Amino acid sequence: MNKIILDTDLAMGAPGSDIDDGFALALAHADPELQLELVSTVNGNTDVDSATVLSLELLRRLGVHDVPVVKGAATPLIHPETRRPAPQEVTGSYGIGLSPAPGYAPALLAEKIMAEPGEIDVVAIGPLTNVAAALAIEPGLASAVKEIVIMGGVFLGITGESGMPGEFNVWSDPEAAAAVLRSGARQRWVGLDVTLQVRLTRADARRLSSAPGDFAPFAGAATQAWIDHQRRNQPGSPQDQDSCAMHDPLAVAAITHPELITWADARVDVITGDVPGRGMMITDLLRSANPPAPNARIAVAVDASAFTQHFLNLMGSL
Ligand SMILES: [Ca+2]
């Protein structure tokens, strides 16, 4: 059994919102080899208050009543002015009657991991603000965490967008990503190089919609809505393709099924500061005569059909 903490900017459930964090949470619950210890929320795709109530709401929908949710960072490390207000139509409508755990995500993350050194993986599927803060408040964390598995980065290419040449989670808080990369913690990064290849089609969404259970039909409808949203807003982009990428669930799957992915050791740095390359990764694949010391393992290829089979099998059971 693998104990994990899921750190997420979950938005699934709110109309027109991104869905892959929600699927990642569902996969963490459905995988019999995973034990979800804690959900921590972070500003990213959505504001942190919305992420918190939507996480509580989704756990209720999944019938999970014993996993605490704790609220984390409301802004990136160095851009507090980017804080977004929590929309009343979300915070007033979801998670009614449920409460997050007291305290703050970085503190609870550090406490849980230090209480069981070498036993807990962190799966980080939003900006890395909470993880960086946890590493800062508890210097022993980098060696006590079993591993940090991150959905983030693009290592072998670029997005082709000048406004966001790197991947969203890293671009949102590259200073936090740099802190994680420099921490010495064992870490694997699952980036756009592979996550754009694992996709749900409209046919997959229809199959989910017609499955029994509470989650699958809800998720099927949310998937159709998200594919429609991408088609309207990013037509022809790698995100679109009339299907949607399961970025975050692939990071969860990497814990129990690392064989789905081809990994490479690398020395990774990230461009920080308010510069045009903000959030881009500099990836050294250790091929020179005197390579630098590796600090991460990165995903370089994926068996997309094997992932989709694993994923849909488990989703159909919810
Ligand atoms: Ca996410």
PDB file of C-alpha atoms and ligand atoms in Angstrom:
ATOM      1  CA  MET A   1       0.000   0.000   0.000  1.00  0.00           C
ATOM      2  CA  ASN A   2       1.325   3.427  -0.999  1.00  0.00           C
ATOM      3  CA  LYS A   3       0.397   6.325   1.256  1.00  0.00           C
ATOM      4  CA  ILE A   4       0.022   9.598  -0.617  1.00  0.00           C
ATOM      5  CA  ILE A   5      -0.788  13.238  -0.031  1.00  0.00           C
ATOM      6  CA  LEU A   6      -2.475  14.859  -3.026  1.00  0.00           C
ATOM      7  CA  ASP A   7      -1.688  18.573  -3.427  1.00  0.00           C
ATOM      8  CA  THR A   8      -4.155  20.036  -5.899  1.00  0.00           C
ATOM      9  CA  ASP A   9      -5.750  23.081  -7.499  1.00  0.00           C
ATOM     10  CA  LEU A  10      -8.919  21.072  -8.066  1.00  0.00           C
ATOM     11  CA  ALA A  11     -11.743  22.753  -9.981  1.00  0.00           C
ATOM     12  CA  MET A  12     -13.897  19.829 -11.163  1.00  0.00           C
ATOM     13  CA  GLY A  13     -17.562  20.397 -10.399  1.00  0.00           C
ATOM     14  CA  ALA A  14     -17.800  24.112 -11.046  1.00  0.00           C
ATOM     15  CA  PRO A  15     -19.400  24.885 -14.428  1.00  0.00           C
ATOM     16  CA  GLY A  16     -16.927  25.038 -17.327  1.00  0.00           C
ATOM     17  CA  SER A  17     -13.946  24.166 -15.163  1.00  0.00           C
ATOM     18  CA  ASP A  18     -10.871  22.052 -15.725  1.00  0.00           C
ATOM     19  CA  ILE A  19     -11.454  18.428 -14.797  1.00  0.00           C
ATOM     20  CA  ASP A  20      -8.188  16.570 -14.562  1.00  0.00           C
ATOM     21  CA  ASP A  21      -7.486  17.250 -10.869  1.00  0.00           C
ATOM     22  CA  GLY A  22     -10.896  15.782 -10.092  1.00  0.00           C
ATOM     23  CA  PHE A  23     -10.087  12.671 -12.091  1.00  0.00           C
ATOM     24  CA  ALA A  24      -6.725  12.460 -10.287  1.00  0.00           C
ATOM     25  CA  LEU A  25      -8.484  12.548  -6.909  1.00  0.00           C
ATOM     26  CA  ALA A  26     -10.944   9.904  -8.089  1.00  0.00           C
ATOM     27  CA  LEU A  27      -8.067   7.715  -9.311  1.00  0.00           C
ATOM     28  CA  ALA A  28      -6.251   8.087  -5.984  1.00  0.00           C
ATOM     29  CA  HIS A  29      -9.424   6.891  -4.268  1.00  0.00           C
ATOM     30  CA  ALA A  30     -10.146   4.070  -6.731  1.00  0.00           C
ATOM     31  CA  ASP A  31      -6.661   2.546  -6.969  1.00  0.00           C
ATOM     32  CA  PRO A  32      -6.605  -0.297  -4.411  1.00  0.00           C
ATOM     33  CA  GLU A  33      -2.829   0.105  -4.041  1.00  0.00           C
ATOM     34  CA  LEU A  34      -3.103   3.748  -2.942  1.00  0.00           C
ATOM     35  CA  GLN A  35      -4.057   5.092   0.451  1.00  0.00           C
ATOM     36  CA  LEU A  36      -4.999   8.755   0.353  1.00  0.00           C
ATOM     37  CA  GLU A  37      -3.841  10.366   3.605  1.00  0.00           C
ATOM     38  CA  LEU A  38      -4.581  14.029   2.955  1.00  0.00           C
ATOM     39  CA  VAL A  39      -5.750  16.411   0.247  1.00  0.00           C
ATOM     40  CA  SER A  40      -4.100  19.829   0.340  1.00  0.00           C
ATOM     41  CA  THR A  41      -5.274  22.661  -1.870  1.00  0.00           C
ATOM     42  CA  VAL A  42      -3.377  25.401  -3.653  1.00  0.00           C
ATOM     43  CA  ASN A  43      -4.058  28.410  -5.837  1.00  0.00           C
ATOM     44  CA  GLY A  44      -3.653  27.577  -9.531  1.00  0.00           C
ATOM     45  CA  ASN A  45      -6.350  26.684 -12.041  1.00  0.00           C
ATOM     46  CA  THR A  46      -8.744  28.142  -9.518  1.00  0.00           C
ATOM     47  CA  ASP A  47      -8.508  30.190  -6.327  1.00  0.00           C
ATOM     48  CA  VAL A  48      -7.655  28.201  -3.217  1.00  0.00           C
ATOM     49  CA  ASP A  49     -11.044  28.637  -1.522  1.00  0.00           C
ATOM     50  CA  SER A  50     -12.842  27.210  -4.538  1.00  0.00           C
ATOM     51  CA  ALA A  51     -10.310  24.365  -4.746  1.00  0.00           C
ATOM     52  CA  THR A  52     -10.993  23.593  -1.090  1.00  0.00           C
ATOM     53  CA  VAL A  53     -14.784  23.464  -1.245  1.00  0.00           C
ATOM     54  CA  LEU A  54     -14.730  21.606  -4.561  1.00  0.00           C
ATOM     55  CA  SER A  55     -12.319  19.001  -3.102  1.00  0.00           C
ATOM     56  CA  LEU A  56     -14.627  18.523  -0.121  1.00  0.00           C
ATOM     57  CA  GLU A  57     -17.619  18.236  -2.434  1.00  0.00           C
ATOM     58  CA  LEU A  58     -15.924  15.713  -4.712  1.00  0.00           C
ATOM     59  CA  LEU A  59     -14.840  13.519  -1.793  1.00  0.00           C
ATOM     60  CA  ARG A  60     -18.470  13.529  -0.594  1.00  0.00           C
ATOM     61  CA  ARG A  61     -19.613  12.511  -4.069  1.00  0.00           C
ATOM     62  CA  LEU A  62     -17.044   9.678  -4.010  1.00  0.00           C
ATOM     63  CA  GLY A  63     -18.341   8.556  -0.605  1.00  0.00           C
ATOM     64  CA  VAL A  64     -15.017   9.332   1.085  1.00  0.00           C
ATOM     65  CA  HIS A  65     -15.556  10.690   4.591  1.00  0.00           C
ATOM     66  CA  ASP A  66     -12.248   9.959   6.309  1.00  0.00           C
ATOM     67  CA  VAL A  67      -9.720  11.936   4.228  1.00  0.00           C
ATOM     68  CA  PRO A  68      -9.034  15.465   5.524  1.00  0.00           C
ATOM     69  CA  VAL A  69      -8.782  18.443   3.184  1.00  0.00           C
ATOM     70  CA  VAL A  70      -6.543  21.316   4.257  1.00  0.00           C
ATOM     71  CA  LYS A  71      -6.292  24.709   2.622  1.00  0.00           C
ATOM     72  CA  GLY A  72      -2.923  25.947   1.401  1.00  0.00           C
ATOM     73  CA  ALA A  73      -1.354  28.839  -0.441  1.00  0.00           C
ATOM     74  CA  ALA A  74      -3.654  31.528  -1.829  1.00  0.00           C
ATOM     75  CA  THR A  75      -0.983  33.092  -4.052  1.00  0.00           C
ATOM     76  CA  PRO A  76       2.338  32.163  -5.651  1.00  0.00           C
ATOM     77  CA  LEU A  77       5.436  32.864  -3.534  1.00  0.00           C
ATOM     78  CA  ILE A  78       6.402  36.209  -5.024  1.00  0.00           C
ATOM     79  CA  HIS A  79       3.213  37.518  -6.631  1.00  0.00           C
ATOM     80  CA  PRO A  80       0.677  38.159  -3.857  1.00  0.00           C
ATOM     81  CA  GLU A  81      -1.064  40.729  -6.058  1.00  0.00           C
ATOM     82  CA  THR A  82      -2.333  37.934  -8.307  1.00  0.00           C
ATOM     83  CA  ARG A  83      -4.702  36.681  -5.623  1.00  0.00           C
ATOM     84  CA  ARG A  84      -8.141  36.101  -7.114  1.00  0.00           C
ATOM     85  CA  PRO A  85     -11.357  36.471  -5.156  1.00  0.00           C
ATOM     86  CA  ALA A  86     -13.305  33.286  -4.530  1.00  0.00           C
ATOM     87  CA  PRO A  87     -16.534  33.410  -6.553  1.00  0.00           C
ATOM     88  CA  GLN A  88     -19.573  33.341  -4.277  1.00  0.00           C
ATOM     89  CA  GLU A  89     -21.404  31.041  -6.704  1.00  0.00           C
ATOM     90  CA  VAL A  90     -18.762  28.387  -5.936  1.00  0.00           C
ATOM     91  CA  THR A  91     -17.987  28.896  -2.248  1.00  0.00           C
ATOM     92  CA  GLY A  92     -21.675  29.439  -1.463  1.00  0.00           C
ATOM     93  CA  SER A  93     -22.874  26.345  -3.325  1.00  0.00           C
ATOM     94  CA  TYR A  94     -20.333  23.569  -2.768  1.00  0.00           C
ATOM     95  CA  GLY A  95     -19.053  21.779   0.309  1.00  0.00           C
ATOM     96  CA  ILE A  96     -22.045  22.927   2.336  1.00  0.00           C
ATOM     97  CA  GLY A  97     -21.911  21.316   5.770  1.00  0.00           C
ATOM     98  CA  LEU A  98     -18.288  20.201   5.289  1.00  0.00           C
ATOM     99  CA  SER A  99     -15.178  21.832   6.754  1.00  0.00           C
ATOM    100  CA  PRO A 100     -11.493  21.714   5.897  1.00  0.00           C
ATOM    101  CA  ALA A 101      -9.022  20.527   8.518  1.00  0.00           C
ATOM    102  CA  PRO A 102      -7.736  23.321  10.776  1.00  0.00           C
ATOM    103  CA  GLY A 103      -4.362  24.866   9.991  1.00  0.00           C
ATOM    104  CA  TYR A 104      -2.456  25.330   6.767  1.00  0.00           C
ATOM    105  CA  ALA A 105      -1.394  22.874   4.092  1.00  0.00           C
ATOM    106  CA  PRO A 106       2.418  23.311   4.306  1.00  0.00           C
ATOM    107  CA  ALA A 107       2.381  22.747   8.078  1.00  0.00           C
ATOM    108  CA  LEU A 108       0.132  19.676   7.905  1.00  0.00           C
ATOM    109  CA  LEU A 109       2.112  18.266   4.991  1.00  0.00           C
ATOM    110  CA  ALA A 110       5.317  18.597   7.004  1.00  0.00           C
ATOM    111  CA  GLU A 111       3.749  17.138  10.165  1.00  0.00           C
ATOM    112  CA  LYS A 112       2.314  14.086   8.409  1.00  0.00           C
ATOM    113  CA  ILE A 113       5.507  13.284   6.519  1.00  0.00           C
ATOM    114  CA  MET A 114       7.790  13.796   9.518  1.00  0.00           C
ATOM    115  CA  ALA A 115       5.553  11.480  11.573  1.00  0.00           C
ATOM    116  CA  GLU A 116       6.194   8.621   9.111  1.00  0.00           C
ATOM    117  CA  PRO A 117       9.610   9.166   7.512  1.00  0.00           C
ATOM    118  CA  GLY A 118      10.097   7.319   4.234  1.00  0.00           C
ATOM    119  CA  GLU A 119       6.449   6.236   4.059  1.00  0.00           C
ATOM    120  CA  ILE A 120       4.531   9.003   2.294  1.00  0.00           C
ATOM    121  CA  ASP A 121       4.628  10.189  -1.308  1.00  0.00           C
ATOM    122  CA  VAL A 122       3.446  13.669  -2.253  1.00  0.00           C
ATOM    123  CA  VAL A 123       1.658  13.866  -5.591  1.00  0.00           C
ATOM    124  CA  ALA A 124       1.675  17.548  -6.543  1.00  0.00           C
ATOM    125  CA  ILE A 125      -0.748  18.395  -9.350  1.00  0.00           C
ATOM    126  CA  GLY A 126      -0.942  22.172  -8.973  1.00  0.00           C
ATOM    127  CA  PRO A 127       1.639  24.939  -8.607  1.00  0.00           C
ATOM    128  CA  LEU A 128       4.330  23.918  -6.110  1.00  0.00           C
ATOM    129  CA  THR A 129       3.769  26.709  -3.588  1.00  0.00           C
ATOM    130  CA  ASN A 130       2.651  24.461  -0.718  1.00  0.00           C
ATOM    131  CA  VAL A 131       5.439  21.962  -1.298  1.00  0.00           C
ATOM    132  CA  ALA A 132       8.088  24.696  -1.396  1.00  0.00           C
ATOM    133  CA  ALA A 133       6.716  26.249   1.803  1.00  0.00           C
ATOM    134  CA  ALA A 134       6.666  22.857   3.528  1.00  0.00           C
ATOM    135  CA  LEU A 135      10.310  22.262   2.535  1.00  0.00           C
ATOM    136  CA  ALA A 136      11.181  25.689   3.952  1.00  0.00           C
ATOM    137  CA  ILE A 137       9.502  25.241   7.324  1.00  0.00           C
ATOM    138  CA  GLU A 138      10.786  21.674   7.850  1.00  0.00           C
ATOM    139  CA  PRO A 139      14.370  21.170   6.671  1.00  0.00           C
ATOM    140  CA  GLY A 140      14.108  17.434   7.356  1.00  0.00           C
ATOM    141  CA  LEU A 141      11.278  17.057   4.885  1.00  0.00           C
ATOM    142  CA  ALA A 142      13.425  16.574   1.786  1.00  0.00           C
ATOM    143  CA  SER A 143      14.876  13.363   3.189  1.00  0.00           C
ATOM    144  CA  ALA A 144      11.727  12.222   5.048  1.00  0.00           C
ATOM    145  CA  VAL A 145       9.364  12.361   2.074  1.00  0.00           C
ATOM    146  CA  LYS A 146       9.364   9.060   0.203  1.00  0.00           C
ATOM    147  CA  GLU A 147       9.116  10.823  -3.133  1.00  0.00           C
ATOM    148  CA  ILE A 148       7.501  13.882  -4.716  1.00  0.00           C
ATOM    149  CA  VAL A 149       5.747  13.124  -7.994  1.00  0.00           C
ATOM    150  CA  ILE A 150       4.866  16.282  -9.859  1.00  0.00           C
ATOM    151  CA  MET A 151       2.620  17.023 -12.790  1.00  0.00           C
ATOM    152  CA  GLY A 152       4.533  19.920 -14.191  1.00  0.00           C
ATOM    153  CA  GLY A 153       7.001  21.184 -16.721  1.00  0.00           C
ATOM    154  CA  VAL A 154       7.759  20.579 -20.338  1.00  0.00           C
ATOM    155  CA  PHE A 155      11.278  19.219 -20.712  1.00  0.00           C
ATOM    156  CA  LEU A 156      11.905  18.245 -24.312  1.00  0.00           C
ATOM    157  CA  GLY A 157       9.905  20.947 -26.087  1.00  0.00           C
ATOM    158  CA  ILE A 158       7.933  24.147 -25.571  1.00  0.00           C
ATOM    159  CA  THR A 159       4.246  24.954 -25.593  1.00  0.00           C
ATOM    160  CA  GLY A 160       4.508  27.218 -28.623  1.00  0.00           C
ATOM    161  CA  GLU A 161       2.828  30.048 -26.716  1.00  0.00           C
ATOM    162  CA  SER A 162       4.950  33.141 -26.077  1.00  0.00           C
ATOM    163  CA  GLY A 163       2.776  34.163 -23.112  1.00  0.00           C
ATOM    164  CA  MET A 164       3.335  30.836 -21.399  1.00  0.00           C
ATOM    165  CA  PRO A 165       6.210  29.020 -23.099  1.00  0.00           C
ATOM    166  CA  GLY A 166       6.422  26.491 -20.268  1.00  0.00           C
ATOM    167  CA  GLU A 167       3.818  24.376 -18.540  1.00  0.00           C
ATOM    168  CA  PHE A 168       1.083  26.021 -16.412  1.00  0.00           C
ATOM    169  CA  ASN A 169       1.868  24.646 -12.921  1.00  0.00           C
ATOM    170  CA  VAL A 170       5.521  25.633 -13.178  1.00  0.00           C
ATOM    171  CA  TRP A 171       4.787  28.929 -14.941  1.00  0.00           C
ATOM    172  CA  SER A 172       2.341  29.820 -12.150  1.00  0.00           C
ATOM    173  CA  ASP A 173       5.047  29.635  -9.478  1.00  0.00           C
ATOM    174  CA  PRO A 174       8.493  28.949 -10.930  1.00  0.00           C
ATOM    175  CA  GLU A 175      10.185  30.143  -7.728  1.00  0.00           C
ATOM    176  CA  ALA A 176       8.405  27.331  -5.876  1.00  0.00           C
ATOM    177  CA  ALA A 177       9.391  24.846  -8.595  1.00  0.00           C
ATOM    178  CA  ALA A 178      13.011  25.971  -8.252  1.00  0.00           C
ATOM    179  CA  ALA A 179      12.862  25.381  -4.495  1.00  0.00           C
ATOM    180  CA  VAL A 180      11.633  21.827  -5.050  1.00  0.00           C
ATOM    181  CA  LEU A 181      14.283  21.142  -7.705  1.00  0.00           C
ATOM    182  CA  ARG A 182      17.025  22.379  -5.370  1.00  0.00           C
ATOM    183  CA  SER A 183      15.697  20.588  -2.273  1.00  0.00           C
ATOM    184  CA  GLY A 184      17.466  17.270  -2.748  1.00  0.00           C
ATOM    185  CA  ALA A 185      14.152  15.435  -2.312  1.00  0.00           C
ATOM    186  CA  ARG A 186      13.662  12.358  -4.449  1.00  0.00           C
ATOM    187  CA  GLN A 187      11.400  13.556  -7.252  1.00  0.00           C
ATOM    188  CA  ARG A 188       9.826  12.526 -10.522  1.00  0.00           C
ATOM    189  CA  TRP A 189       8.291  14.997 -12.957  1.00  0.00           C
ATOM    190  CA  VAL A 190       5.472  14.098 -15.327  1.00  0.00           C
ATOM    191  CA  GLY A 191       5.304  16.932 -17.842  1.00  0.00           C
ATOM    192  CA  LEU A 192       3.475  17.941 -20.986  1.00  0.00           C
ATOM    193  CA  ASP A 193       5.890  15.837 -23.040  1.00  0.00           C
ATOM    194  CA  VAL A 194       3.841  12.822 -21.952  1.00  0.00           C
ATOM    195  CA  THR A 195       0.608  14.112 -20.433  1.00  0.00           C
ATOM    196  CA  LEU A 196      -0.685  15.600 -23.686  1.00  0.00           C
ATOM    197  CA  GLN A 197      -0.623  12.041 -25.075  1.00  0.00           C
ATOM    198  CA  VAL A 198      -3.014  10.553 -22.517  1.00  0.00           C
ATOM    199  CA  ARG A 199      -6.492  11.677 -23.519  1.00  0.00           C
ATOM    200  CA  LEU A 200     -10.176  11.103 -22.999  1.00  0.00           C
ATOM    201  CA  THR A 201     -12.283  11.142 -26.149  1.00  0.00           C
ATOM    202  CA  ARG A 202     -15.945  12.013 -26.474  1.00  0.00           C
ATOM    203  CA  ALA A 203     -16.620   8.272 -26.818  1.00  0.00           C
ATOM    204  CA  ASP A 204     -14.828   7.667 -23.488  1.00  0.00           C
ATOM    205  CA  ALA A 205     -16.956  10.405 -21.931  1.00  0.00           C
ATOM    206  CA  ARG A 206     -20.151   8.812 -23.255  1.00  0.00           C
ATOM    207  CA  ARG A 207     -19.120   5.450 -21.796  1.00  0.00           C
ATOM    208  CA  LEU A 208     -18.525   7.074 -18.411  1.00  0.00           C
ATOM    209  CA  SER A 209     -21.886   8.837 -18.649  1.00  0.00           C
ATOM    210  CA  SER A 210     -23.707   5.546 -19.092  1.00  0.00           C
ATOM    211  CA  ALA A 211     -21.852   3.697 -16.287  1.00  0.00           C
ATOM    212  CA  PRO A 212     -23.626   2.990 -13.009  1.00  0.00           C
ATOM    213  CA  GLY A 213     -22.512   4.754  -9.857  1.00  0.00           C
ATOM    214  CA  ASP A 214     -22.440   8.374  -8.715  1.00  0.00           C
ATOM    215  CA  PHE A 215     -19.087   9.571  -9.999  1.00  0.00           C
ATOM    216  CA  ALA A 216     -18.735   8.155 -13.540  1.00  0.00           C
ATOM    217  CA  PRO A 217     -21.896   9.781 -15.032  1.00  0.00           C
ATOM    218  CA  PHE A 218     -21.018  13.116 -13.403  1.00  0.00           C
ATOM    219  CA  ALA A 219     -17.445  12.845 -14.697  1.00  0.00           C
ATOM    220  CA  GLY A 220     -18.625  11.884 -18.177  1.00  0.00           C
ATOM    221  CA  ALA A 221     -20.771  15.019 -18.393  1.00  0.00           C
ATOM    222  CA  ALA A 222     -17.935  17.181 -17.026  1.00  0.00           C
ATOM    223  CA  THR A 223     -15.586  15.701 -19.648  1.00  0.00           C
ATOM    224  CA  GLN A 224     -17.922  16.572 -22.528  1.00  0.00           C
ATOM    225  CA  ALA A 225     -18.220  20.127 -21.162  1.00  0.00           C
ATOM    226  CA  TRP A 226     -14.457  20.481 -20.829  1.00  0.00           C
ATOM    227  CA  ILE A 227     -13.811  19.205 -24.375  1.00  0.00           C
ATOM    228  CA  ASP A 228     -16.380  21.766 -25.613  1.00  0.00           C
ATOM    229  CA  HIS A 229     -14.640  24.494 -23.588  1.00  0.00           C
ATOM    230  CA  GLN A 230     -11.203  23.707 -25.064  1.00  0.00           C
ATOM    231  CA  ARG A 231     -12.667  23.565 -28.570  1.00  0.00           C
ATOM    232  CA  ARG A 232     -14.110  27.055 -28.113  1.00  0.00           C
ATOM    233  CA  ASN A 233     -11.099  28.607 -26.398  1.00  0.00           C
ATOM    234  CA  GLN A 234      -8.028  26.831 -27.829  1.00  0.00           C
ATOM    235  CA  PRO A 235      -9.134  25.380 -31.163  1.00  0.00           C
ATOM    236  CA  GLY A 236      -6.385  23.460 -32.919  1.00  0.00           C
ATOM    237  CA  SER A 237      -4.000  23.670 -29.958  1.00  0.00           C
ATOM    238  CA  PRO A 238      -2.320  20.567 -28.468  1.00  0.00           C
ATOM    239  CA  GLN A 239      -4.852  20.856 -25.628  1.00  0.00           C
ATOM    240  CA  ASP A 240      -7.813  20.578 -27.986  1.00  0.00           C
ATOM    241  CA  GLN A 241      -7.796  17.707 -30.556  1.00  0.00           C
ATOM    242  CA  ASP A 242     -11.543  17.232 -29.773  1.00  0.00           C
ATOM    243  CA  SER A 243     -10.522  15.247 -26.682  1.00  0.00           C
ATOM    244  CA  CYS A 244      -8.917  16.256 -23.400  1.00  0.00           C
ATOM    245  CA  ALA A 245      -5.619  15.432 -21.732  1.00  0.00           C
ATOM    246  CA  MET A 246      -5.493  13.604 -18.398  1.00  0.00           C
ATOM    247  CA  HIS A 247      -2.412  15.465 -17.153  1.00  0.00           C
ATOM    248  CA  ASP A 248      -2.895  15.031 -13.406  1.00  0.00           C
ATOM    249  CA  PRO A 249      -4.193  11.433 -13.321  1.00  0.00           C
ATOM    250  CA  LEU A 250      -0.999  10.306 -15.061  1.00  0.00           C
ATOM    251  CA  ALA A 251       1.024  11.620 -12.097  1.00  0.00           C
ATOM    252  CA  VAL A 252      -1.167   9.596  -9.722  1.00  0.00           C
ATOM    253  CA  ALA A 253      -0.782   6.501 -11.903  1.00  0.00           C
ATOM    254  CA  ALA A 254       3.000   6.972 -11.831  1.00  0.00           C
ATOM    255  CA  ILE A 255       3.011   5.910  -8.169  1.00  0.00           C
ATOM    256  CA  THR A 256       1.552   2.425  -8.616  1.00  0.00           C
ATOM    257  CA  HIS A 257       2.309   1.950 -12.317  1.00  0.00           C
ATOM    258  CA  PRO A 258       5.695   3.558 -13.032  1.00  0.00           C
ATOM    259  CA  GLU A 259       6.088   1.084 -15.898  1.00  0.00           C
ATOM    260  CA  LEU A 260       3.531   3.048 -17.942  1.00  0.00           C
ATOM    261  CA  ILE A 261       6.171   5.743 -18.347  1.00  0.00           C
ATOM    262  CA  THR A 262       9.729   5.804 -19.656  1.00  0.00           C
ATOM    263  CA  TRP A 263      11.911   7.771 -17.236  1.00  0.00           C
ATOM    264  CA  ALA A 264      15.210   9.581 -17.683  1.00  0.00           C
ATOM    265  CA  ASP A 265      17.548  10.990 -15.065  1.00  0.00           C
ATOM    266  CA  ALA A 266      18.172  14.673 -15.660  1.00  0.00           C
ATOM    267  CA  ARG A 267      19.528  17.894 -14.247  1.00  0.00           C
ATOM    268  CA  VAL A 268      16.625  20.299 -14.362  1.00  0.00           C
ATOM    269  CA  ASP A 269      16.628  24.022 -13.714  1.00  0.00           C
ATOM    270  CA  VAL A 270      13.769  26.449 -14.178  1.00  0.00           C
ATOM    271  CA  ILE A 271      13.762  30.052 -15.369  1.00  0.00           C
ATOM    272  CA  THR A 272      12.484  32.294 -12.593  1.00  0.00           C
ATOM    273  CA  GLY A 273      11.749  36.009 -12.420  1.00  0.00           C
ATOM    274  CA  ASP A 274       9.569  38.208 -14.581  1.00  0.00           C
ATOM    275  CA  VAL A 275      11.283  37.440 -17.861  1.00  0.00           C
ATOM    276  CA  PRO A 276       9.941  36.128 -21.185  1.00  0.00           C
ATOM    277  CA  GLY A 277      11.076  32.574 -20.412  1.00  0.00           C
ATOM    278  CA  ARG A 278       9.452  32.496 -16.963  1.00  0.00           C
ATOM    279  CA  GLY A 279       8.650  28.910 -16.016  1.00  0.00           C
ATOM    280  CA  MET A 280      10.585  27.225 -18.801  1.00  0.00           C
ATOM    281  CA  MET A 281      12.700  24.217 -17.893  1.00  0.00           C
ATOM    282  CA  ILE A 282      16.362  23.839 -18.755  1.00  0.00           C
ATOM    283  CA  THR A 283      16.869  20.100 -19.038  1.00  0.00           C
ATOM    284  CA  ASP A 284      20.276  18.425 -19.131  1.00  0.00           C
ATOM    285  CA  LEU A 285      19.959  14.769 -20.119  1.00  0.00           C
ATOM    286  CA  LEU A 286      23.458  13.956 -18.786  1.00  0.00           C
ATOM    287  CA  ARG A 287      24.871  13.079 -22.199  1.00  0.00           C
ATOM    288  CA  SER A 288      28.011  15.207 -22.036  1.00  0.00           C
ATOM    289  CA  ALA A 289      31.423  13.872 -21.042  1.00  0.00           C
ATOM    290  CA  ASN A 290      31.163  15.556 -17.646  1.00  0.00           C
ATOM    291  CA  PRO A 291      27.459  15.694 -16.906  1.00  0.00           C
ATOM    292  CA  PRO A 292      26.065  17.621 -13.948  1.00  0.00           C
ATOM    293  CA  ALA A 293      24.601  15.695 -11.028  1.00  0.00           C
ATOM    294  CA  PRO A 294      20.995  14.668 -11.678  1.00  0.00           C
ATOM    295  CA  ASN A 295      18.311  16.170  -9.440  1.00  0.00           C
ATOM    296  CA  ALA A 296      15.174  14.631 -10.920  1.00  0.00           C
ATOM    297  CA  ARG A 297      13.741  11.862 -13.033  1.00  0.00           C
ATOM    298  CA  ILE A 298      11.596  13.081 -15.900  1.00  0.00           C
ATOM    299  CA  ALA A 299       8.972  11.320 -17.981  1.00  0.00           C
ATOM    300  CA  VAL A 300      10.065  11.080 -21.617  1.00  0.00           C
ATOM    301  CA  ALA A 301       7.542   8.610 -23.094  1.00  0.00           C
ATOM    302  CA  VAL A 302       4.251   6.981 -22.089  1.00  0.00           C
ATOM    303  CA  ASP A 303       2.220   3.921 -23.028  1.00  0.00           C
ATOM    304  CA  ALA A 304      -0.947   5.963 -23.540  1.00  0.00           C
ATOM    305  CA  SER A 305      -3.295   3.096 -24.348  1.00  0.00           C
ATOM    306  CA  ALA A 306      -2.196   1.095 -21.286  1.00  0.00           C
ATOM    307  CA  PHE A 307      -2.757   4.150 -19.097  1.00  0.00           C
ATOM    308  CA  THR A 308      -6.209   4.802 -20.553  1.00  0.00           C
ATOM    309  CA  GLN A 309      -7.226   1.185 -20.003  1.00  0.00           C
ATOM    310  CA  HIS A 310      -6.024   1.273 -16.370  1.00  0.00           C
ATOM    311  CA  PHE A 311      -7.699   4.636 -15.813  1.00  0.00           C
ATOM    312  CA  LEU A 312     -11.079   3.879 -17.384  1.00  0.00           C
ATOM    313  CA  ASN A 313     -11.287   0.474 -15.670  1.00  0.00           C
ATOM    314  CA  LEU A 314     -11.014   2.160 -12.296  1.00  0.00           C
ATOM    315  CA  MET A 315     -13.248   5.133 -13.189  1.00  0.00           C
ATOM    316  CA  GLY A 316     -16.018   2.810 -14.381  1.00  0.00           C
ATOM    317  CA  SER A 317     -16.127   1.309 -10.881  1.00  0.00           C
ATOM    318  CA  LEU A 318     -17.046   4.651  -9.297  1.00  0.00           C
TER     319      LEU A 318
HETATM  320 CA    CA B   1      -3.953  20.593 -11.464  1.00  0.00          CA
END
